[in-house]
Short mmCIF file of C-alpha atoms and ligand atoms in Angstrom, two decimals:
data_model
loop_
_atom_site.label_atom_id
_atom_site.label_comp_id
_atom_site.label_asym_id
_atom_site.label_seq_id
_atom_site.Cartn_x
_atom_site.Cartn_y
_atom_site.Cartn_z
CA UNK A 14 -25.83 -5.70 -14.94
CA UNK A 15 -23.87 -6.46 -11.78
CA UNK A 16 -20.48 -4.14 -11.10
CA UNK A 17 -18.55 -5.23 -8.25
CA UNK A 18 -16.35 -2.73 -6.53
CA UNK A 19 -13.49 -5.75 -6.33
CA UNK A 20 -12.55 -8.48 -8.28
CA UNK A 21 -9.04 -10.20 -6.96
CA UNK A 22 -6.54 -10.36 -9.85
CA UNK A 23 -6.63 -13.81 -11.55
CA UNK A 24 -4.15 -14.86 -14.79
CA UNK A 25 -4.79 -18.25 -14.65
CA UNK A 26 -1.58 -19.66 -14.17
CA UNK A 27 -1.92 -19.23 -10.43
CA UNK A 28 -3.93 -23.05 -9.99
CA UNK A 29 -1.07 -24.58 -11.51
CA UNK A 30 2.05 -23.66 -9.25
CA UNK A 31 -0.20 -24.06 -6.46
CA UNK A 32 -0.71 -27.55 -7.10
CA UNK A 33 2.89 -27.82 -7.93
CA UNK A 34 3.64 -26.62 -4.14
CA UNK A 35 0.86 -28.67 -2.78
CA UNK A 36 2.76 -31.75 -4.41
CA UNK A 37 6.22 -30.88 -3.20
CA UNK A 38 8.21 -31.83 -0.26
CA UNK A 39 8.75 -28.05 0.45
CA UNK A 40 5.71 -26.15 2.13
CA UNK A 41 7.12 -23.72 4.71
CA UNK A 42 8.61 -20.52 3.66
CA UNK A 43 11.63 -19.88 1.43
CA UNK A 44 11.04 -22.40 -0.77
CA UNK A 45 11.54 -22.61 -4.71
CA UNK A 46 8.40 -20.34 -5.44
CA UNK A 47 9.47 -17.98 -2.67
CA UNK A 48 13.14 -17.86 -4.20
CA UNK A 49 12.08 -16.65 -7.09
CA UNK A 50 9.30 -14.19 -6.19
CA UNK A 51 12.26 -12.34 -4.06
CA UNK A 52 14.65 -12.72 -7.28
CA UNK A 53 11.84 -11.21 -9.30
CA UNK A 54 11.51 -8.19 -7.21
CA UNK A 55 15.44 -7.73 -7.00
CA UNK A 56 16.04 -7.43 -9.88
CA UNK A 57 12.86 -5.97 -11.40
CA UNK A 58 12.54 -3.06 -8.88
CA UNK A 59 15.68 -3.18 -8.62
CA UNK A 60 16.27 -3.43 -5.10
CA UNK A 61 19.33 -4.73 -3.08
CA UNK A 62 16.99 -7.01 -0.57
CA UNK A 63 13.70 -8.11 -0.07
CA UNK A 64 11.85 -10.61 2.01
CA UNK A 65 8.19 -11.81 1.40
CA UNK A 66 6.34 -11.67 4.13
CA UNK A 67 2.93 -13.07 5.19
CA UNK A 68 1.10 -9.45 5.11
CA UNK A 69 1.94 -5.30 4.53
CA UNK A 70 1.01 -5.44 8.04
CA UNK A 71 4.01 -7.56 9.16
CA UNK A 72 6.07 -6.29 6.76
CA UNK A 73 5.53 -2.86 8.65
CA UNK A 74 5.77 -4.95 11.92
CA UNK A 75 9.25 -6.11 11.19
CA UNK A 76 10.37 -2.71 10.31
CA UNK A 77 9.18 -1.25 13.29
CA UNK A 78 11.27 -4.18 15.69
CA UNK A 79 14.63 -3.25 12.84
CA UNK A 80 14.43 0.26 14.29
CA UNK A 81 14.23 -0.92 18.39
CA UNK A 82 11.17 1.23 18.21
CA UNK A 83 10.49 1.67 22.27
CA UNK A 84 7.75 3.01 24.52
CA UNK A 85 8.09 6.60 24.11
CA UNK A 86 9.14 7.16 21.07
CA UNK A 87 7.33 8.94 18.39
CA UNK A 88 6.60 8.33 14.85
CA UNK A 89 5.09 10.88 12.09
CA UNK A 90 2.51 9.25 9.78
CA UNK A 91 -0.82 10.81 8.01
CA UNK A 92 -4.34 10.32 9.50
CA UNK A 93 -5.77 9.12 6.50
CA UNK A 94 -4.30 5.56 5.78
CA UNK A 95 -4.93 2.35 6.88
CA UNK A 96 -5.12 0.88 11.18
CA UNK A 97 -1.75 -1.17 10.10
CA UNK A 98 0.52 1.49 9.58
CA UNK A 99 0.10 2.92 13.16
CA UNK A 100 -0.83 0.06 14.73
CA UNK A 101 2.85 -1.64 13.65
CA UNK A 102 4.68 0.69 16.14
CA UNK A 103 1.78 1.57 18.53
CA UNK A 104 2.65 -2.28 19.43
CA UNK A 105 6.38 -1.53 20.21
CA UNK A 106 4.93 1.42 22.55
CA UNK A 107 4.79 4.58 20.23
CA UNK A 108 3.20 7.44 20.25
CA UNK A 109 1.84 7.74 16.84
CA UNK A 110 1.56 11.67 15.46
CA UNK A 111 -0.54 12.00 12.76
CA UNK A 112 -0.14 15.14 10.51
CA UNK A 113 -2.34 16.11 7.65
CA UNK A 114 -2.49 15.38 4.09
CA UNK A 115 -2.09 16.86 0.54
CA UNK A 116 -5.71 17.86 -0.89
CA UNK A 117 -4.52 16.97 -4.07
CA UNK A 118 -3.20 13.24 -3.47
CA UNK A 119 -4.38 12.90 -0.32
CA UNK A 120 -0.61 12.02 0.87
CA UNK A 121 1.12 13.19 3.96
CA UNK A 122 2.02 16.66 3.75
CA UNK A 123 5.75 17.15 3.50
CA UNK A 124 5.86 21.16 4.11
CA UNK A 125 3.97 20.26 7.96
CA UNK A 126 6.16 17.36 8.85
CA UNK A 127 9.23 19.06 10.50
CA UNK A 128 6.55 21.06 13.13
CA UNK A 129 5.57 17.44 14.23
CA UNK A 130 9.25 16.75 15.15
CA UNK A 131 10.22 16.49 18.38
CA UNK A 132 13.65 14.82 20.74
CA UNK A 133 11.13 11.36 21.00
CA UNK A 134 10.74 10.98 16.92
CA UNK A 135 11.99 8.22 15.31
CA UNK A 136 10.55 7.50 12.22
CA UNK A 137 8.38 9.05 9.19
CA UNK A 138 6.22 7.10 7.45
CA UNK A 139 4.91 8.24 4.32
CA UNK A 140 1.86 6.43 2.64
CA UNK A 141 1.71 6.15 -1.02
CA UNK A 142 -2.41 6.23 -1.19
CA UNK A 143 -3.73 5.13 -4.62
CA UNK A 144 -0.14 4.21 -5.76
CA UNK A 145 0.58 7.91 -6.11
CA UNK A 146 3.74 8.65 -4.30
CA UNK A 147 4.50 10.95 -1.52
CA UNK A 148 6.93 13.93 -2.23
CA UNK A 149 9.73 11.38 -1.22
CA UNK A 150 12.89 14.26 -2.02
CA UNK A 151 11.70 16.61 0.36
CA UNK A 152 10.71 13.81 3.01
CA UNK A 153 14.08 12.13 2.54
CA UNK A 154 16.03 15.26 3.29
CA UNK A 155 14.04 15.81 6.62
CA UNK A 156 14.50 12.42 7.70
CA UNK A 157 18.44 12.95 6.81
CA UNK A 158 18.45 16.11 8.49
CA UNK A 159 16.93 15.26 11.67
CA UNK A 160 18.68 11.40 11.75
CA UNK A 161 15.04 10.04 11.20
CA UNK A 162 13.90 6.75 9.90
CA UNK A 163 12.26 6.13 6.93
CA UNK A 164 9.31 3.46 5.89
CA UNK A 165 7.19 3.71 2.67
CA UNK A 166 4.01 2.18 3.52
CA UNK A 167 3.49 1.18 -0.15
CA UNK A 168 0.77 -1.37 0.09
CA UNK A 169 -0.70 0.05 -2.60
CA UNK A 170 2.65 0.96 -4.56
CA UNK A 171 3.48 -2.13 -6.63
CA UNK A 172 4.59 -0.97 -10.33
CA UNK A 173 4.58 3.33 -9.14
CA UNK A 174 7.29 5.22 -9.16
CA UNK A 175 8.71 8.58 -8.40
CA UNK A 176 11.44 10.45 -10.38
CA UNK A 177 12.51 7.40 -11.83
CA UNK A 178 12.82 5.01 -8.58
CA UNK A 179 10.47 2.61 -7.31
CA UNK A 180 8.18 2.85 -4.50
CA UNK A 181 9.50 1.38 -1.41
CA UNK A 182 13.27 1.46 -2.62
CA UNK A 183 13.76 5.40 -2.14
CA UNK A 184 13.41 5.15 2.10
CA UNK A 185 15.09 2.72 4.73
CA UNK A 186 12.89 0.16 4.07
CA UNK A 187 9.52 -0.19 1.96
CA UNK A 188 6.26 -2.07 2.96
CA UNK A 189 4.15 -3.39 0.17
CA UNK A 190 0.55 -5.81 0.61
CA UNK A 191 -0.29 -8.57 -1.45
CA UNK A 192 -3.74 -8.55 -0.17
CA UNK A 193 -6.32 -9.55 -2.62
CA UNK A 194 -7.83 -5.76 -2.83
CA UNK A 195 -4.68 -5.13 -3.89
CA UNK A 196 -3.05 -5.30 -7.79
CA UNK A 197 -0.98 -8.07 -7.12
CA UNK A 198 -2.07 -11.05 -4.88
CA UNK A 199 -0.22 -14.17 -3.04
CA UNK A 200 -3.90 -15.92 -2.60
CA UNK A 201 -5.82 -13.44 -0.70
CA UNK A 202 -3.22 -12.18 1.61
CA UNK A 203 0.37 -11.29 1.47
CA UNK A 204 3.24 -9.04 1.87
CA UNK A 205 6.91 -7.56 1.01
CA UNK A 206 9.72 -5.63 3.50
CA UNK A 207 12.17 -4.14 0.93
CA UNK A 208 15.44 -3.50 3.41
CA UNK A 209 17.39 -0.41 1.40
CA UNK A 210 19.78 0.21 4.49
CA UNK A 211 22.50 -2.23 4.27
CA UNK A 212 23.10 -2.53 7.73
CA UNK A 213 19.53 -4.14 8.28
CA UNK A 214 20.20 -7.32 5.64
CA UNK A 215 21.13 -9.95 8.04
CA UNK A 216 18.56 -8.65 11.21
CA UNK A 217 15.71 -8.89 8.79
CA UNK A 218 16.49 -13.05 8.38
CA UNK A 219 16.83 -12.74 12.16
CA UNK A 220 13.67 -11.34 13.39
CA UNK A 221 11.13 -12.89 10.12
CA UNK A 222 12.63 -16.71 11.42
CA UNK A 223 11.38 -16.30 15.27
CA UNK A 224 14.57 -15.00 16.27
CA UNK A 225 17.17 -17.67 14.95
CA UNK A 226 20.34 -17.96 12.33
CA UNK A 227 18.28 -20.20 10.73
CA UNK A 228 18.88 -18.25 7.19
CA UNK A 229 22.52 -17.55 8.11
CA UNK A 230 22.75 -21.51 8.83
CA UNK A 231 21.11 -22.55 5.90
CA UNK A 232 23.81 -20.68 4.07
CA UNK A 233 26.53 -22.50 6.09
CA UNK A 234 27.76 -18.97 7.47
CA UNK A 235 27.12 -20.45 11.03
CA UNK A 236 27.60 -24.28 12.85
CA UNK A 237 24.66 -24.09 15.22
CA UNK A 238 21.15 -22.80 14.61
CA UNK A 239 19.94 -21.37 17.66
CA UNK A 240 18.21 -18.49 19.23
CA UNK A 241 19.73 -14.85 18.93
CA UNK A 242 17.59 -12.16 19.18
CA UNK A 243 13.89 -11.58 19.51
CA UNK A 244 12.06 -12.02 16.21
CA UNK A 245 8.13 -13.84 15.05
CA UNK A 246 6.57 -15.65 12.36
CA UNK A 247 6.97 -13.58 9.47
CA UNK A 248 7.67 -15.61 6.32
CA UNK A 249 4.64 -16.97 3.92
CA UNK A 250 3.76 -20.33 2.96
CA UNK A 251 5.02 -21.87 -0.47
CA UNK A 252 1.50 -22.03 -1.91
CA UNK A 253 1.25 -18.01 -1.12
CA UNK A 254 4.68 -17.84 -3.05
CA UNK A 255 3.03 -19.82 -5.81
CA UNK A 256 0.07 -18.16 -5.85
CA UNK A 257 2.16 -14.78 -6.43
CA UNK A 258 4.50 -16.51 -9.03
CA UNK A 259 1.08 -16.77 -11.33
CA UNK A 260 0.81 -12.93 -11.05
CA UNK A 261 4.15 -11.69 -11.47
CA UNK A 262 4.85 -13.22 -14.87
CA UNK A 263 1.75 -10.88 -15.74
CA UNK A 264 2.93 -8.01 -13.89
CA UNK A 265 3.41 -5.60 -16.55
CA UNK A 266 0.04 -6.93 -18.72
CA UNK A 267 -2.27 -6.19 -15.44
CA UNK A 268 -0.45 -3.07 -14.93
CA UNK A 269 -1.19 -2.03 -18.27
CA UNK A 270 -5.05 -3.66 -18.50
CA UNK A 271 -5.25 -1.29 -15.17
CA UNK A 272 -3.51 2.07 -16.70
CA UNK A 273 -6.09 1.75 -19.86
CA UNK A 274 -9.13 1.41 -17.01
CA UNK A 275 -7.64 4.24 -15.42
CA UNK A 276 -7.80 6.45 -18.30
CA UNK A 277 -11.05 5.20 -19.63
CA UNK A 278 -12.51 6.81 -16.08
CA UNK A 279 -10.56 9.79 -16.35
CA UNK A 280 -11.85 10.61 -19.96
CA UNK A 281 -15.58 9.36 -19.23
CA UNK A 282 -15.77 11.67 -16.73
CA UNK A 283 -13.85 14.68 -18.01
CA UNK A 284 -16.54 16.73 -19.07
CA UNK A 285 -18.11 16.49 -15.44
CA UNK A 286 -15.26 17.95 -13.81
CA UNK A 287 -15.36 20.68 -16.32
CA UNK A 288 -18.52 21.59 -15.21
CA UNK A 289 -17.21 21.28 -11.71
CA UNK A 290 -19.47 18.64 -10.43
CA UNK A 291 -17.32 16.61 -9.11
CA UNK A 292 -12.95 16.52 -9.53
CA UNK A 293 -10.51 13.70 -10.86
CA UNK A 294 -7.38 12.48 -9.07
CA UNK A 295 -4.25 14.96 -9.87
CA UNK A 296 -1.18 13.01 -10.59
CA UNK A 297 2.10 15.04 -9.77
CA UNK A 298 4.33 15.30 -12.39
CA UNK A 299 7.27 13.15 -11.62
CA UNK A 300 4.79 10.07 -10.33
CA UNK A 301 4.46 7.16 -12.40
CA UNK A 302 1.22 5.34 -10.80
CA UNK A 303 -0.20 1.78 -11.38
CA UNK A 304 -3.73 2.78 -11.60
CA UNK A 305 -4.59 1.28 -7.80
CA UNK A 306 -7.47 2.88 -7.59
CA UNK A 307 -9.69 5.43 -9.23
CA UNK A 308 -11.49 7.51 -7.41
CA UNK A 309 -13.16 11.03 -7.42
CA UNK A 310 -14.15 13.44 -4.93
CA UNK A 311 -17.61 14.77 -5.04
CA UNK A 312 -18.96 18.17 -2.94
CA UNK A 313 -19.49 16.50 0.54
CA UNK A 314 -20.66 13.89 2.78
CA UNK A 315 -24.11 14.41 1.83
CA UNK A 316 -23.80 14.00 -1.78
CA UNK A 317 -21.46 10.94 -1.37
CA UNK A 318 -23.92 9.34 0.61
CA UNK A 319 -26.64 9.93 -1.64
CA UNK A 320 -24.35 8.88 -4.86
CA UNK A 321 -23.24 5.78 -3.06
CA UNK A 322 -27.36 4.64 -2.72
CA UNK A 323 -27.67 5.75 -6.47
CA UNK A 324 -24.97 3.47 -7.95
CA UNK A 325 -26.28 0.92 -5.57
CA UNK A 326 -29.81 0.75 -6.71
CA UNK A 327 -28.29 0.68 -10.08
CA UNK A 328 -25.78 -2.41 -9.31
CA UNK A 329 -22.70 -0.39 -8.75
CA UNK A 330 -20.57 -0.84 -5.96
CA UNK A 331 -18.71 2.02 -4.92
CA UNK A 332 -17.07 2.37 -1.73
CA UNK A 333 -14.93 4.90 0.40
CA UNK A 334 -12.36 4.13 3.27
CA UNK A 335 -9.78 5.17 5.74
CA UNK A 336 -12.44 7.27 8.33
CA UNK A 337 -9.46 9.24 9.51
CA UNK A 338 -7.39 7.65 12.31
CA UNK A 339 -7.21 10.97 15.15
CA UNK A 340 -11.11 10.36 15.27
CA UNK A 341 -11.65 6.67 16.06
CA UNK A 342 -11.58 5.62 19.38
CA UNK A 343 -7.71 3.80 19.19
CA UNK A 344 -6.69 6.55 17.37
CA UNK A 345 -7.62 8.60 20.53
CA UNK A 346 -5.94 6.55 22.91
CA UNK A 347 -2.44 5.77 21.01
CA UNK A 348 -2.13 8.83 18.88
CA UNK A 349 -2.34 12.48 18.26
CA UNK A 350 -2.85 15.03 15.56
CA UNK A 351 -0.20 17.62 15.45
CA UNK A 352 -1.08 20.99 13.45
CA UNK A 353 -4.15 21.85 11.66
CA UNK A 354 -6.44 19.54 10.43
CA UNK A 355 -7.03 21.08 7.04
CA UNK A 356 -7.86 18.60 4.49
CA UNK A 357 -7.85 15.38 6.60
CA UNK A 358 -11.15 15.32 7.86
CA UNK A 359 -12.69 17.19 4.94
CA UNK A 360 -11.13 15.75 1.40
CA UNK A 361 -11.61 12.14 3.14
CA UNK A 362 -15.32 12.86 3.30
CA UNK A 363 -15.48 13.61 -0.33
CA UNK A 364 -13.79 10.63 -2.03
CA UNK A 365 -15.74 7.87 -3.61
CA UNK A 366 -13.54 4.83 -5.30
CA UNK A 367 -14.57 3.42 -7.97
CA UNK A 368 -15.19 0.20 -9.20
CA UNK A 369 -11.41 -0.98 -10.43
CA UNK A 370 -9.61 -4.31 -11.00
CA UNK A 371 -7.93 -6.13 -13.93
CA UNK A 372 -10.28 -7.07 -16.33
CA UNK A 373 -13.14 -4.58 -15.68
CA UNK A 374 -14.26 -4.89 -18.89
CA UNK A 375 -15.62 -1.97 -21.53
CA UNK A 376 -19.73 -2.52 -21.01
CA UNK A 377 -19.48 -2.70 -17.42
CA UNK A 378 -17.01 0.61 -17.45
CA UNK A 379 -19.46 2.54 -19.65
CA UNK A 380 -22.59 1.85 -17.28
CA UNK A 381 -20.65 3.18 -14.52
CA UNK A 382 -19.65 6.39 -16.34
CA UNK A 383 -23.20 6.71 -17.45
CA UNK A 384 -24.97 5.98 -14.38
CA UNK A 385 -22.63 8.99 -12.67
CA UNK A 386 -23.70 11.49 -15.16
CA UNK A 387 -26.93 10.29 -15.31
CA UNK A 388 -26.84 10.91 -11.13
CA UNK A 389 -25.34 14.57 -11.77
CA UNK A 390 -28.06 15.61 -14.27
C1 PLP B 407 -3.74 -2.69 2.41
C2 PLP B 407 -2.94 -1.74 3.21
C3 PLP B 407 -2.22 -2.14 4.35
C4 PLP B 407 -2.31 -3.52 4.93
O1 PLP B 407 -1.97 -4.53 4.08
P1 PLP B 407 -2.14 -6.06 4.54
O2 PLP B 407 -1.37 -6.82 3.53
O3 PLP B 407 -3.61 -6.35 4.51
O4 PLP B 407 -1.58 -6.20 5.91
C5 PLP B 407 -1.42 -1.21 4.99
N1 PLP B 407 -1.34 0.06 4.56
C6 PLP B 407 -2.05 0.50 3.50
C7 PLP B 407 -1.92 1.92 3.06
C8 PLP B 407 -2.88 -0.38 2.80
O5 PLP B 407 -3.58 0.06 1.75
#
């Protein structure tokens, strides 16, 4: 038996609206599937405006060119996340300071954030890893207090909340992916900007159609269509739309398929953590999550390594990620670490996802589980 570490959600509706945009007149973005993915996420987030976009990473692109982010400026992030979330304002010209995480859920920590501030910041940017959110309260009342920007990088975020609120609705604007590691794909890649500050609404149409009134003309608000500001390529195709459509009618039944896989882990492997081999995710009270990912944290490097071979001889594909930004060699050139690095460096080194994805079925869960405890005896 064969257990990937990925499998990108299917429902199998998706082949069906695809061909249904391949045989329409309207492929370019915006079109009837693209209408109503934004419509769904209006109203089912709720959220006052969104725009699809072709990835997370553009999505955090066109934030970053909202905010006239300029060389000089600075803007607060954690170390551990993925190269788009710095590299979106390293290419207006920030600086990018990294500060470190939360041991417990591996998110930027809140109480080290206002040391990091300086006259250049701009912006924080939070990262909701594993779908788990960020204490978004205490982050929201720096940001307020020191006139600072806010974007959720919550590629991973689809379906969480926090205190009641969606990801990505609770800052100035929220980034989500629709990549196909993710729980909801648009056909292997894919993306949402969620614009929560009013004043943004008619920029965003701006800068995601190269820097025209197209949108605004389309609406009849304007005579001439023509070029206004600076702006790129940042709207998907109608077959990505179409592709989403197919998974967002199934939103809450993969959400649901993914909680009960989530639990099934947690359970399984219980009785290891008891006997403190290894420790399970800690979900802060307050944080819905839509079981992203599951993944544990064993005692260090060595024994993650030597795990990882394990499962592998066995068929199991686990995997790890995010080799903390301050160390690789961009990260050294465009950025810098402010404060200690207490749990960056080290918690990163002990995590270990899991295999995860809707549809993981039962058998294939239980060999897993086994084959862990089997590895710990
Ligand atoms: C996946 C991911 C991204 C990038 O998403 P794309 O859609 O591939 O551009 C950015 N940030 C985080 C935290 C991610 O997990």
């Amino acid at each position: 038996m064969t257990v990937e570490f990925n499998s990108p959600t299917v429902t199998g509706n998706e082949e069906r609206y695809v061909i249904q945009a391949i045989n329409s007149q309207k492929k370019s973005g915006d079109g009837p599937f693209g209408k109503k993915c934004q419509a769904w996420f209006e109203k089912m987030l709720p959220a006052n405006k969104v725009l699809i976009t072709p990835s997370c990473t553009s999505a955090l692109e066109m934030a970053a060119l909202l905010i006239n982010i300029k060389p000089g400026d600075e803007v607060i992030m954690p170390s551990y996340t993925f190269v788009s979330t710095a590299n979106a304002f390293v290419l207006r010209g920030a600086k990018v300071v990294f500060v470190d995480i939360r041991p417990d859920t591996m998110n930027i920590d809140e109480n080290v954030i206002e040391a990091a501030i300086t006259k250049k910041t701009r912006a924080i940017v939070p990262v909701h890893y594993a779908g788990v959110s960020c204490e978004m309260d205490i982050i929201m009342e720096i940001a307020s207090r020191h006139n600072l920007y806010v974007i959720e990088d919550a590629a991973q975020g689809m379906m969480s909340s926090y205190n009641g609120k969606a990801l990505g609705t609770i800052g100035h604007f929220g980034a989500f992916s629709f990549h196909e590691t993710k729980n909801y794909t648009s056909g292997g890649e894919g993306g949402l900007l969620i614009i929560n500050d009013e004043g943004f609404k008619e920029r965003a149409d701006i800068i995601r159609e190269k820097g025209t009134n197209r949108s605004l003309f389309f609406r009849g608000m304007v005579d001439k269509y023509q070029w206004v500001d600076i702006g790129s390529s940042y709207l998907p195709s109608e077959l990505q739309a179409a592709y989403l459509w197919g998974q967002l009618e199934f939103a809450e039944e993969i959400n649901e398929n993914r909680l009960s896989i989530w639990k099934r882990y947690y359970k399984g492997l219980l009785s290891l953590q008891d006997t403190r081999k290894l420790s399970l995710p800690i979900i802060p009270s307050g944080c819905c999550h839509n079981a992203h990912m599951f993944y544990i944290k064993v005692a260090n490097l060595e024994e993650r390594s030597s795990l990882i071979a394990y499962l592998k001889d066995n068929d199991i594909m686990a995997a790890f990620h995010y080799v903390p930004l301050h160390t690789s060699s961009a990260g050294l050139k465009y950025a810098e670490f402010i404060g200690k690095d207490r749990y960056t460096t080290i918690e990163s080194e002990r995590l270990l996802r899991l295999p995860m994805w809707y549809g993981l079925n039962e058998v294939k869960q239980q060999y897993v589980i086994d084959m862990i405890k089997e590895f710990y005896q």
